């Protein structure tokens, strides 16, 4: 019994040390912004690009969070392998973590999740994951802090090449030199569906019966469509990446280089190294 208690106390001390180390990585000057979604990523003058992302990305995910979360449970093989190949004890980040699907994949590493959507972060916290509300373009972490990062289906929501590049560069900034990030984006060259343009609005339908009473849904949004099979149709902005386009963005960043690239499940992905 005494040995078991010693082992348990040792584990608790180790966990506290990890959390203390993680807190040091969060920029204290940014802490006030973490839980204030009205300040995150916003300046006094909002650009047209930001307005578009606010309307067709941020507002949509806040509204569809419960239903979206229910559809996100199975890890993609490439992401699963990337995380499970990591050495024990490493500390990393999932930028745009959604409902936290990948935060518990590898129990031997410590992952902090962040997302622009506060309703998805609420789900992460309910599941016991370390997570916070943060803007990909202004991460509240110190530079050269983390051992790895993932960005899964996030960068394609930024509306200009400049903002997409800045989002990738911001992730690389907080990585230690020599450490890697796995980035996934939707592909233009999809097997299941063909698109005429790279910049598109993708519909998302919320089933009427199951999600009618969810607090995140605004009643004024669905009065017109209550008679239909679906509660309401939302549209999300996507930039569909062509082959080599994601690689080119990384190549434009002085502190990053592509070490692996591939195509999986209608997505392009790269593994980029912080240099």
CSV table of C-alpha atoms in Angstrom, one decimal, residues 21-275:
chain,number,residue,atom,x,y,z
A,21,UNK,CA,6.5,24.1,-17.5
A,22,UNK,CA,3.5,24.6,-19.8
A,23,UNK,CA,2.5,27.8,-18.0
A,24,UNK,CA,5.9,29.2,-18.6
A,25,UNK,CA,5.5,28.8,-22.3
A,26,UNK,CA,2.3,31.0,-22.3
A,27,UNK,CA,3.3,34.6,-22.8
A,28,UNK,CA,2.2,36.4,-19.7
A,29,UNK,CA,1.5,39.6,-21.7
A,30,UNK,CA,-1.1,37.6,-23.7
A,31,UNK,CA,-2.9,35.8,-20.8
A,32,UNK,CA,-5.6,38.4,-20.6
A,33,UNK,CA,-6.6,37.7,-24.2
A,34,UNK,CA,-7.0,34.0,-23.9
A,35,UNK,CA,-10.5,33.9,-22.6
A,36,UNK,CA,-11.7,37.2,-24.1
A,37,UNK,CA,-13.0,36.3,-27.5
A,38,UNK,CA,-13.9,39.9,-28.2
A,39,UNK,CA,-10.3,40.9,-28.2
A,40,UNK,CA,-8.7,38.0,-30.0
A,41,UNK,CA,-7.4,38.7,-33.5
A,42,UNK,CA,-9.3,41.9,-33.7
A,43,UNK,CA,-8.1,45.5,-34.2
A,44,UNK,CA,-10.1,48.7,-34.1
A,45,UNK,CA,-10.5,48.6,-37.9
A,46,UNK,CA,-11.6,45.2,-39.2
A,47,UNK,CA,-10.5,44.4,-42.7
A,48,UNK,CA,-12.7,42.9,-45.4
A,49,UNK,CA,-10.8,39.7,-45.1
A,50,UNK,CA,-11.4,39.5,-41.3
A,51,UNK,CA,-15.1,40.3,-41.8
A,52,UNK,CA,-15.4,37.5,-44.3
A,53,UNK,CA,-13.7,35.0,-41.9
A,54,UNK,CA,-15.8,36.3,-39.0
A,55,UNK,CA,-19.1,35.7,-41.0
A,56,UNK,CA,-18.2,32.5,-42.9
A,57,UNK,CA,-15.9,30.8,-40.4
A,58,UNK,CA,-16.0,32.0,-36.8
A,59,UNK,CA,-19.7,32.7,-36.5
A,60,UNK,CA,-20.5,29.4,-38.3
A,61,UNK,CA,-18.4,27.2,-36.0
A,62,UNK,CA,-19.8,28.9,-32.9
A,63,UNK,CA,-23.3,28.0,-34.2
A,64,UNK,CA,-22.6,24.5,-35.4
A,65,UNK,CA,-20.2,23.4,-32.6
A,66,UNK,CA,-22.3,20.7,-31.0
A,67,UNK,CA,-23.3,19.0,-34.3
A,68,UNK,CA,-19.8,19.5,-35.7
A,69,UNK,CA,-18.3,17.9,-32.7
A,70,UNK,CA,-20.5,14.8,-33.0
A,71,UNK,CA,-19.2,14.3,-36.5
A,72,UNK,CA,-15.5,14.5,-35.5
A,73,UNK,CA,-14.4,11.4,-33.6
A,74,UNK,CA,-12.2,9.2,-35.9
A,75,UNK,CA,-8.5,10.3,-36.2
A,76,UNK,CA,-6.9,10.4,-39.7
A,77,UNK,CA,-4.2,7.8,-40.1
A,78,UNK,CA,-1.4,10.3,-41.0
A,79,UNK,CA,-2.1,12.5,-38.0
A,80,UNK,CA,-2.4,9.4,-35.7
A,81,UNK,CA,1.0,8.2,-36.9
A,82,UNK,CA,2.6,11.6,-36.5
A,83,UNK,CA,1.4,11.9,-32.9
A,84,UNK,CA,2.2,8.3,-31.9
A,85,UNK,CA,5.7,8.4,-33.3
A,86,UNK,CA,6.6,11.2,-30.9
A,87,UNK,CA,9.0,10.5,-28.1
A,88,UNK,CA,7.5,10.3,-24.6
A,89,UNK,CA,7.6,13.5,-22.5
A,90,UNK,CA,7.4,16.0,-25.4
A,91,UNK,CA,5.1,19.1,-25.1
A,92,UNK,CA,3.2,20.3,-28.2
A,93,UNK,CA,0.2,22.2,-29.5
A,94,UNK,CA,-2.8,21.5,-31.6
A,95,UNK,CA,-3.7,24.8,-33.3
A,96,UNK,CA,-7.4,24.7,-34.3
A,97,UNK,CA,-8.1,21.7,-32.1
A,98,UNK,CA,-11.8,21.7,-32.6
A,99,UNK,CA,-13.5,19.3,-30.1
A,100,UNK,CA,-10.1,17.9,-29.0
A,101,UNK,CA,-10.2,14.8,-31.2
A,102,UNK,CA,-6.4,14.6,-31.3
A,103,UNK,CA,-5.6,15.8,-27.8
A,104,UNK,CA,-5.7,12.4,-26.2
A,105,UNK,CA,-4.3,10.3,-29.0
A,106,UNK,CA,-0.9,9.8,-27.4
A,107,UNK,CA,-1.0,9.6,-23.6
A,108,UNK,CA,2.8,9.8,-23.4
A,109,UNK,CA,3.0,13.4,-24.7
A,110,UNK,CA,1.4,16.6,-23.4
A,111,UNK,CA,-0.7,18.6,-25.9
A,112,UNK,CA,-2.3,22.0,-25.4
A,113,UNK,CA,-5.3,22.7,-27.7
A,114,UNK,CA,-6.4,26.1,-29.0
A,115,UNK,CA,-9.2,27.2,-31.2
A,116,UNK,CA,-10.9,30.4,-32.2
A,117,UNK,CA,-14.3,28.9,-31.5
A,118,UNK,CA,-15.2,29.2,-27.8
A,119,UNK,CA,-18.0,26.7,-28.0
A,120,UNK,CA,-15.6,24.0,-29.3
A,121,UNK,CA,-13.1,24.8,-26.5
A,122,UNK,CA,-16.0,24.3,-24.0
A,123,UNK,CA,-16.3,20.8,-25.3
A,124,UNK,CA,-12.6,20.2,-25.0
A,125,UNK,CA,-12.7,21.4,-21.4
A,126,UNK,CA,-15.7,19.2,-20.6
A,127,UNK,CA,-13.5,16.3,-21.8
A,128,UNK,CA,-10.7,17.3,-19.5
A,129,UNK,CA,-8.3,18.6,-22.1
A,130,UNK,CA,-5.9,21.4,-21.6
A,131,UNK,CA,-7.2,24.0,-24.1
A,132,UNK,CA,-7.8,27.7,-24.6
A,133,UNK,CA,-9.4,30.2,-27.0
A,134,UNK,CA,-6.8,31.7,-29.2
A,135,UNK,CA,-6.3,33.2,-32.7
A,136,UNK,CA,-4.0,31.3,-35.0
A,137,UNK,CA,-2.5,34.6,-36.2
A,138,UNK,CA,-1.6,35.7,-32.6
A,139,UNK,CA,-0.8,32.6,-30.5
A,140,UNK,CA,-0.4,33.5,-26.8
A,141,UNK,CA,2.8,31.4,-26.5
A,142,UNK,CA,6.5,32.4,-26.2
A,143,UNK,CA,8.7,31.8,-29.2
A,144,UNK,CA,10.9,28.6,-29.4
A,145,UNK,CA,8.7,26.8,-26.8
A,146,UNK,CA,7.2,23.6,-28.2
A,147,UNK,CA,8.5,20.2,-29.4
A,148,UNK,CA,5.8,19.7,-32.0
A,149,UNK,CA,2.6,21.0,-33.5
A,150,UNK,CA,-0.4,20.0,-35.6
A,151,UNK,CA,-2.7,22.1,-37.7
A,152,UNK,CA,-5.5,20.0,-39.1
A,153,UNK,CA,-8.0,21.5,-41.5
A,154,UNK,CA,-7.5,25.1,-40.4
A,155,UNK,CA,-5.2,27.0,-42.8
A,156,UNK,CA,-7.8,26.7,-45.6
A,157,UNK,CA,-10.2,28.9,-43.7
A,158,UNK,CA,-8.0,32.0,-44.1
A,159,UNK,CA,-9.1,34.2,-47.0
A,160,UNK,CA,-5.8,35.4,-48.5
A,161,UNK,CA,-2.4,33.9,-49.3
A,162,UNK,CA,-0.8,36.4,-46.9
A,163,UNK,CA,-3.0,35.4,-44.0
A,164,UNK,CA,-2.5,31.7,-44.7
A,165,UNK,CA,1.3,32.2,-44.7
A,166,UNK,CA,1.1,34.3,-41.5
A,167,UNK,CA,-0.9,31.6,-39.8
A,168,UNK,CA,1.8,28.9,-40.7
A,169,UNK,CA,4.6,31.3,-39.7
A,170,UNK,CA,3.0,31.9,-36.3
A,171,UNK,CA,2.9,28.2,-35.6
A,172,UNK,CA,6.6,27.8,-36.6
A,173,UNK,CA,7.5,30.8,-34.4
A,174,UNK,CA,6.5,29.0,-31.2
A,175,UNK,CA,8.3,25.7,-32.1
A,176,UNK,CA,11.8,25.0,-31.0
A,177,UNK,CA,14.4,24.9,-33.8
A,178,UNK,CA,14.5,21.5,-35.4
A,179,UNK,CA,11.0,20.6,-34.3
A,180,UNK,CA,8.1,19.9,-36.7
A,181,UNK,CA,4.5,20.7,-37.5
A,182,UNK,CA,2.0,18.6,-39.4
A,183,UNK,CA,-0.4,20.7,-41.5
A,184,UNK,CA,-3.5,19.4,-43.3
A,185,UNK,CA,-5.6,21.4,-45.8
A,186,UNK,CA,-8.5,20.6,-48.2
A,187,UNK,CA,-7.3,19.8,-51.7
A,188,UNK,CA,-8.7,21.2,-54.9
A,189,UNK,CA,-8.0,17.9,-56.6
A,190,UNK,CA,-10.5,15.8,-54.7
A,191,UNK,CA,-11.5,12.3,-55.6
A,192,UNK,CA,-15.1,12.5,-54.3
A,193,UNK,CA,-16.1,16.0,-55.6
A,194,UNK,CA,-14.9,18.4,-58.3
A,195,UNK,CA,-14.8,22.1,-57.9
A,196,UNK,CA,-14.7,24.9,-60.5
A,197,UNK,CA,-13.0,27.4,-58.2
A,198,UNK,CA,-10.5,27.3,-55.3
A,199,UNK,CA,-12.4,29.8,-53.1
A,200,UNK,CA,-15.7,28.2,-52.2
A,201,UNK,CA,-18.5,28.2,-49.6
A,202,UNK,CA,-19.3,24.7,-48.3
A,203,UNK,CA,-22.7,24.2,-46.9
A,204,UNK,CA,-23.3,22.6,-43.4
A,205,UNK,CA,-26.8,21.4,-42.5
A,206,UNK,CA,-27.8,20.9,-38.9
A,207,UNK,CA,-30.5,18.2,-38.3
A,208,UNK,CA,-33.6,19.7,-36.9
A,209,UNK,CA,-34.7,17.2,-34.3
A,210,UNK,CA,-31.5,16.6,-32.5
A,211,UNK,CA,-30.0,20.1,-32.3
A,212,UNK,CA,-33.1,22.3,-32.0
A,213,UNK,CA,-32.6,23.1,-28.4
A,214,UNK,CA,-28.8,23.6,-28.4
A,215,UNK,CA,-27.9,26.9,-26.8
A,216,UNK,CA,-25.4,27.7,-29.5
A,217,UNK,CA,-28.1,28.0,-32.1
A,218,UNK,CA,-29.8,31.3,-32.6
A,219,UNK,CA,-33.6,30.9,-32.9
A,220,UNK,CA,-33.9,33.7,-35.5
A,221,UNK,CA,-31.7,31.6,-37.8
A,222,UNK,CA,-34.1,28.7,-38.2
A,223,UNK,CA,-37.6,30.1,-38.2
A,224,UNK,CA,-37.7,30.1,-42.0
A,225,UNK,CA,-36.5,26.5,-42.3
A,226,UNK,CA,-38.3,24.8,-39.5
A,227,UNK,CA,-40.6,23.1,-42.1
A,228,UNK,CA,-37.6,21.6,-43.9
A,229,UNK,CA,-35.8,18.4,-43.1
A,230,UNK,CA,-32.8,20.4,-41.8
A,231,UNK,CA,-32.8,23.1,-39.2
A,232,UNK,CA,-30.6,25.6,-41.1
A,233,UNK,CA,-27.9,25.7,-43.7
A,234,UNK,CA,-24.7,27.4,-42.8
A,235,UNK,CA,-21.9,28.1,-45.3
A,236,UNK,CA,-18.2,27.9,-44.4
A,237,UNK,CA,-15.4,29.5,-46.4
A,238,UNK,CA,-12.7,27.3,-47.8
A,239,UNK,CA,-9.6,27.9,-49.9
A,240,UNK,CA,-9.0,24.6,-51.8
A,241,UNK,CA,-5.3,24.1,-52.2
A,242,UNK,CA,-3.8,22.9,-55.4
A,243,UNK,CA,-0.8,20.5,-55.5
A,244,UNK,CA,2.4,22.3,-54.4
A,245,UNK,CA,0.6,25.4,-53.1
A,246,UNK,CA,1.0,24.5,-49.4
A,247,UNK,CA,4.6,23.7,-49.9
A,248,UNK,CA,5.1,27.1,-51.6
A,249,UNK,CA,3.7,28.9,-48.6
A,250,UNK,CA,6.1,27.1,-46.3
A,251,UNK,CA,9.0,27.9,-48.7
A,252,UNK,CA,8.2,31.6,-48.4
A,253,UNK,CA,8.8,31.5,-44.6
A,254,UNK,CA,12.4,32.1,-43.5
A,255,UNK,CA,12.1,30.0,-40.4
A,256,UNK,CA,10.5,26.9,-42.0
A,257,UNK,CA,11.3,24.2,-44.5
A,258,UNK,CA,9.2,21.3,-45.9
A,259,UNK,CA,10.5,17.9,-44.9
A,260,UNK,CA,7.6,15.8,-46.2
A,261,UNK,CA,4.5,16.3,-48.4
A,262,UNK,CA,1.6,14.1,-49.3
A,263,UNK,CA,-2.0,13.6,-50.2
A,264,UNK,CA,-4.5,11.8,-48.0
A,265,UNK,CA,-8.3,11.7,-47.9
A,266,UNK,CA,-8.8,14.6,-50.3
A,267,UNK,CA,-6.3,16.7,-48.3
A,268,UNK,CA,-2.8,17.9,-49.0
A,269,UNK,CA,-0.4,17.8,-46.1
A,270,UNK,CA,3.1,18.9,-45.3
A,271,UNK,CA,5.4,18.3,-42.4
A,272,UNK,CA,7.5,21.5,-41.9
A,273,UNK,CA,10.5,21.9,-39.7
A,274,UNK,CA,11.4,25.0,-37.7
A,275,UNK,CA,14.8,26.3,-38.8
